[in-house]
Coordinates of C-alpha atoms and ligand atoms in Angstrom, one line a residue:
M6 CA 160.3 100.7 -0.7
S7 CA 163.2 99.6 1.4
Y8 CA 166.5 101.6 1.8
D9 CA 169.0 100.2 -0.6
L10 CA 172.4 99.5 1.0
T11 CA 174.3 99.2 -2.2
G12 CA 177.5 101.4 -2.0
K13 CA 176.5 102.8 1.4
I14 CA 179.4 103.3 3.8
V15 CA 178.8 101.3 7.1
L16 CA 181.2 101.7 10.1
V17 CA 181.1 98.8 12.4
T18 CA 182.9 99.0 15.8
G19 CA 183.8 95.7 17.3
A20 CA 183.8 94.0 13.9
S21 CA 186.5 91.4 14.9
S22 CA 184.1 89.0 16.6
G23 CA 180.5 87.9 17.3
I24 CA 177.7 90.3 16.6
G25 CA 179.9 92.9 14.9
E26 CA 181.5 90.4 12.6
A27 CA 178.1 88.9 11.7
C28 CA 176.7 92.4 11.0
A29 CA 179.7 93.2 8.8
R30 CA 179.0 90.0 6.8
A31 CA 175.4 90.9 6.4
F32 CA 176.0 94.5 5.3
A33 CA 178.6 93.3 2.8
A34 CA 176.2 90.7 1.4
A35 CA 173.7 93.6 1.0
G36 CA 176.2 95.5 -1.1
A37 CA 177.6 98.0 1.4
K38 CA 181.1 99.2 1.8
L39 CA 182.6 98.4 5.2
I40 CA 184.8 100.4 7.7
L41 CA 185.8 97.7 10.2
A42 CA 187.1 98.8 13.6
A43 CA 188.5 96.9 16.5
R44 CA 191.7 96.4 18.4
R45 CA 192.6 93.0 16.9
M46 CA 193.8 94.0 13.5
K47 CA 194.6 90.5 12.4
R48 CA 191.0 89.4 12.9
L49 CA 189.8 92.4 10.8
Q50 CA 192.3 91.5 8.0
A51 CA 191.1 87.9 8.0
L52 CA 187.4 89.1 7.8
A53 CA 188.1 91.7 5.1
A54 CA 189.8 89.0 3.0
E55 CA 186.6 86.9 3.1
L56 CA 184.2 89.7 2.4
K57 CA 183.3 90.4 -1.2
A58 CA 183.0 94.1 -0.5
P59 CA 185.3 97.1 -0.3
T60 CA 186.7 97.5 3.2
Y61 CA 188.7 100.0 5.2
L62 CA 190.3 98.8 8.4
I63 CA 190.9 100.8 11.6
E64 CA 192.8 99.4 14.5
L65 CA 191.0 101.3 17.3
D66 CA 190.4 101.2 21.0
V67 CA 187.1 103.0 21.4
R68 CA 188.2 104.0 25.0
D69 CA 190.9 106.3 23.5
Q70 CA 189.0 109.5 22.6
P71 CA 191.8 111.3 20.8
A72 CA 192.4 108.1 18.7
V73 CA 188.7 107.8 17.9
Q74 CA 188.6 111.4 16.7
R75 CA 191.8 111.0 14.7
A76 CA 190.5 107.8 13.1
I77 CA 187.3 109.5 11.9
D78 CA 189.0 112.7 10.9
G79 CA 191.7 110.7 9.1
L80 CA 189.3 108.6 6.9
P81 CA 190.3 108.8 3.2
A82 CA 188.0 111.2 1.3
E83 CA 186.2 108.3 -0.4
W84 CA 185.3 106.8 3.1
Q85 CA 184.4 109.9 5.0
A86 CA 180.7 110.1 4.3
V87 CA 179.6 107.3 6.7
D88 CA 176.0 106.4 6.1
I89 CA 175.5 104.0 8.9
L90 CA 177.3 103.7 12.2
L91 CA 176.9 100.5 14.1
N92 CA 178.0 101.1 17.7
N93 CA 178.6 97.5 18.7
A94 CA 182.0 97.3 20.5
G95 CA 181.4 96.3 24.1
L96 CA 182.0 93.8 26.8
S97 CA 181.2 92.5 30.2
R98 CA 183.7 91.6 32.9
A99 CA 182.8 89.2 35.7
L100 CA 179.6 88.6 37.6
T101 CA 180.2 89.9 41.1
R102 CA 178.5 91.7 43.9
L103 CA 178.9 95.5 43.4
H104 CA 180.7 96.0 46.7
Q105 CA 183.3 93.4 45.7
Y106 CA 183.8 94.3 42.0
D107 CA 187.3 94.8 40.7
I108 CA 187.8 98.4 39.9
S109 CA 189.6 97.5 36.7
D110 CA 186.5 95.5 35.6
I111 CA 184.2 98.5 36.4
D112 CA 186.5 100.9 34.5
E113 CA 186.7 98.6 31.4
M114 CA 183.0 98.2 31.1
V115 CA 182.1 101.8 31.7
D116 CA 184.9 103.1 29.5
T117 CA 184.1 100.8 26.6
N118 CA 180.3 100.4 26.6
V119 CA 179.4 104.0 27.6
K120 CA 182.3 106.4 27.0
G121 CA 183.6 104.5 23.9
L122 CA 180.1 104.5 22.3
L123 CA 179.8 108.3 23.1
Y124 CA 183.2 109.1 21.7
V125 CA 182.5 107.3 18.4
T126 CA 179.0 108.8 18.1
R127 CA 180.4 112.3 18.9
A128 CA 183.0 111.9 16.2
V129 CA 180.7 110.5 13.5
A130 CA 177.3 112.2 14.0
P131 CA 178.3 115.8 13.1
G132 CA 179.1 114.6 9.5
M133 CA 175.7 112.9 9.3
V134 CA 174.0 116.1 10.4
A135 CA 176.0 118.2 7.9
R136 CA 175.2 115.7 5.1
Q137 CA 171.6 115.5 6.2
R138 CA 171.8 111.7 5.9
G139 CA 172.7 108.9 8.2
H140 CA 171.7 106.2 10.7
I141 CA 173.2 105.3 14.1
I142 CA 172.4 101.8 15.3
N143 CA 173.4 101.0 18.9
I144 CA 173.7 97.4 20.2
G145 CA 172.1 97.6 23.7
S146 CA 171.0 94.6 25.7
I147 CA 168.1 93.2 27.6
A148 CA 170.5 93.9 30.5
G149 CA 169.6 97.6 30.0
H150 CA 166.0 96.9 30.5
A151 CA 166.2 94.7 33.7
T152 CA 169.1 94.5 36.2
Y153 CA 170.2 91.0 37.3
P154 CA 172.1 90.0 40.5
N155 CA 175.9 90.5 40.3
G156 CA 175.4 92.4 37.0
A157 CA 174.9 95.9 38.2
V158 CA 177.8 97.4 36.4
Y159 CA 177.2 95.8 33.0
C160 CA 173.5 96.4 33.3
A161 CA 174.1 100.0 34.2
T162 CA 176.2 100.5 31.1
K163 CA 173.5 99.0 28.9
A164 CA 170.8 101.1 30.6
A165 CA 173.1 104.1 29.7
V166 CA 173.1 102.9 26.0
K167 CA 169.3 102.9 26.1
S168 CA 169.3 106.5 27.5
I169 CA 171.9 107.5 24.9
S170 CA 169.8 106.1 22.0
E171 CA 166.7 107.9 23.3
G172 CA 168.6 111.1 23.9
L173 CA 170.3 111.0 20.5
K174 CA 166.9 110.5 18.8
L175 CA 165.6 113.5 20.7
D176 CA 168.6 115.7 19.8
L177 CA 168.5 114.7 16.1
N178 CA 164.8 115.7 15.8
G179 CA 164.5 118.0 12.8
T180 CA 167.2 116.1 10.9
P181 CA 166.8 113.0 8.7
V182 CA 169.4 111.1 10.7
R183 CA 167.9 107.9 12.2
V184 CA 168.7 106.3 15.6
S185 CA 168.0 102.7 16.4
S186 CA 168.8 100.4 19.3
V187 CA 168.9 96.6 19.0
D188 CA 168.8 94.9 22.4
P189 CA 169.4 91.2 22.5
G190 CA 169.3 88.6 25.2
L191 CA 171.7 85.6 25.2
V192 CA 173.8 85.5 22.0
E193 CA 176.5 82.9 21.8
T194 CA 179.7 84.8 20.8
E195 CA 183.0 85.4 22.7
F196 CA 181.0 87.6 25.1
S197 CA 180.9 85.1 28.0
I198 CA 184.5 84.0 27.4
V199 CA 185.5 87.6 27.8
R200 CA 183.2 88.1 30.8
F201 CA 184.8 85.2 32.6
H202 CA 188.4 86.3 31.6
G203 CA 189.0 83.3 29.3
D204 CA 187.3 80.5 31.3
K205 CA 185.7 78.7 28.4
A206 CA 184.1 76.0 30.5
R207 CA 182.3 78.6 32.6
A208 CA 181.3 80.5 29.5
D209 CA 179.8 77.3 27.9
Q210 CA 177.5 76.9 31.0
V211 CA 175.8 80.1 30.1
Y212 CA 174.3 78.5 27.0
D213 CA 174.0 75.0 28.5
G214 CA 170.8 73.1 27.5
M215 CA 169.2 75.9 25.5
R216 CA 169.5 77.4 22.0
P217 CA 170.9 80.9 22.2
L218 CA 170.7 83.5 19.5
T219 CA 173.6 83.8 17.0
G220 CA 175.4 86.8 15.8
A221 CA 173.6 86.2 12.5
D222 CA 170.2 86.4 14.2
V223 CA 171.0 89.8 15.6
A224 CA 172.4 90.9 12.2
D225 CA 169.1 90.1 10.6
V226 CA 167.4 92.6 12.9
V227 CA 170.1 95.2 12.4
L228 CA 169.7 94.9 8.6
F229 CA 165.9 95.2 9.0
C230 CA 166.4 98.5 10.9
A231 CA 168.9 99.7 8.3
T232 CA 166.8 98.9 5.3
R233 CA 163.5 100.6 6.3
P234 CA 162.5 103.5 4.0
P235 CA 164.0 106.8 4.9
H236 CA 160.9 108.1 6.7
V237 CA 160.7 105.1 9.0
N238 CA 162.8 105.0 12.3
I239 CA 162.9 101.7 14.2
N240 CA 163.6 103.0 17.7
D241 CA 164.2 99.9 19.8
V242 CA 164.0 96.2 19.2
V243 CA 164.3 93.8 22.1
M244 CA 165.0 90.2 21.1
M245 CA 165.6 87.0 23.0
P246 CA 166.0 83.3 22.3
V247 CA 162.6 81.6 22.6
A248 CA 164.0 79.7 25.6
Q249 CA 164.7 82.9 27.4
S250 CA 161.9 85.0 28.8
S251 CA 163.8 87.4 31.0
T252 CA 167.5 88.0 32.1
G253 CA 167.0 85.4 34.8
L254 CA 164.4 83.0 33.3
V255 CA 166.0 80.5 30.8
Y256 CA 164.5 77.1 30.0
R257 CA 167.2 74.6 29.7
Q258 CA 165.5 71.6 28.2
P259 CA 164.6 70.6 24.6
L260 CA 161.8 72.7 23.1
P261 CA 159.8 71.2 20.2
G262 CA 160.9 72.6 16.9
V263 CA 163.6 74.6 18.5
S264 CA 166.5 72.5 19.8
Ligands
NDP4 P1 182.3 89.5 21.4 O1 183.2 89.4 22.6 O2 182.3 88.4 20.5 O3 182.7 90.8 20.5 C1 183.0 92.0 21.2 C2 183.6 93.0 20.1 O4 183.8 94.3 20.8 C3 184.9 92.5 19.6 O5 185.0 92.7 18.2 C4 185.9 93.4 20.3 O6 187.1 93.6 19.5 C5 185.1 94.7 20.5 N1 185.7 95.5 21.6 C6 185.7 95.2 22.9 N2 186.4 96.2 23.5 C7 186.7 97.1 22.6 C8 187.5 98.4 22.6 N3 187.9 98.9 23.8 N4 187.7 99.0 21.4 C9 187.2 98.5 20.3 N5 186.5 97.4 20.2 C10 186.3 96.7 21.3 O7 180.9 89.8 22.0 P2 179.5 90.2 21.3 O8 179.6 90.1 19.8 O9 178.5 89.4 22.0 O10 179.3 91.7 21.8 C11 179.0 92.7 20.9 C12 178.1 93.7 21.6 O11 176.8 93.0 21.9 C13 178.5 94.2 23.0 O12 178.2 95.6 23.0 C14 177.7 93.4 24.0 O13 177.5 94.1 25.1 C15 176.4 93.3 23.2 N6 175.5 92.2 23.6 C16 175.9 90.9 23.6 C17 175.1 89.9 24.0 C18 175.5 88.5 24.1 O14 174.8 87.7 24.8 N7 176.6 88.1 23.5 C19 173.7 90.2 24.3 C20 173.3 91.6 24.3 C21 174.2 92.6 23.9 P3 188.6 93.6 19.9 O15 188.7 92.8 21.2 O16 189.3 93.1 18.7 O17 188.9 95.1 20.2
8X3_5 C1 174.3 90.3 27.3 C2 173.2 89.5 27.7 O1 172.0 88.6 29.8 O2 174.4 88.3 29.6 O3 174.0 91.6 27.2 O4 173.5 90.4 30.1 S1 173.2 89.2 29.4

């Protein structure tokens, strides 16, 4: 029997766009209550207005550890018992040789993808252990499984997410708290626009001639992980568009039945 999400409290970081927004929509459709966190509050407000689900919004920069702790400690009583944490907030900046990388780009990726994810996990997981109930789902990447040229920093952050997911599962052994990682390949979101600092034309080239995953495709898998019966833990799911077979191998011509 699958795990019923009705009335469950789901905290989604990076809910203002892309995969996080799609997951918020999917959890809401499954009957969950949503805590939506991101820096762009207007985006969260617009999403909340569309969702037919109770929502609580947090304007949050996951890089700010005291703010993360304050946000979790300050949740209203009826929102405190978070059942599912989706650690999704993250980004890439540039594609550059490591010895030439902007220090600010390095800092932003490491601070968001690694330290931010750790801060949110560190703030939310103790409550799950105390309640003997919960599920932490991290959005990793195929970049955490295979490093590509000019992507050392982003790939390292996603390799760190893989290690954190593995380590968290080990450290939560003996509790019923579950840990999953969903690791996608190319997903068309605002990811590449952010990577290339707003250069939309360059971002579009990433998906040129092929059919990428959508946020909704990833949300399907996240929901699958979240709805397994309580004795089942999905540890790691790697998913790619059918036109992609590795970080560097993408087929950019029509595929029968696909595009
Ligand atoms: P988007 O750029 O569309 O969304 C990124 C989200 O992260 C936004 O909601 C943004 O919100 C949030 N975010 C970024 N920095 C911070 C911060 N400091 N504090 C809080 N929230 C933050 O990209 P995706 O949806 O594609 O990315 C979501 C996750 O998926 C990332 O972890 C990414 O690494 C991962 N991923 C993406 C893939 C892809 O090809 N698109 C493939 C594999 C993994 P705001 O700016 O409002 O704060
Ligand atoms: C995002 C996918 O291949 O651009 O994690 O690194 S990739």
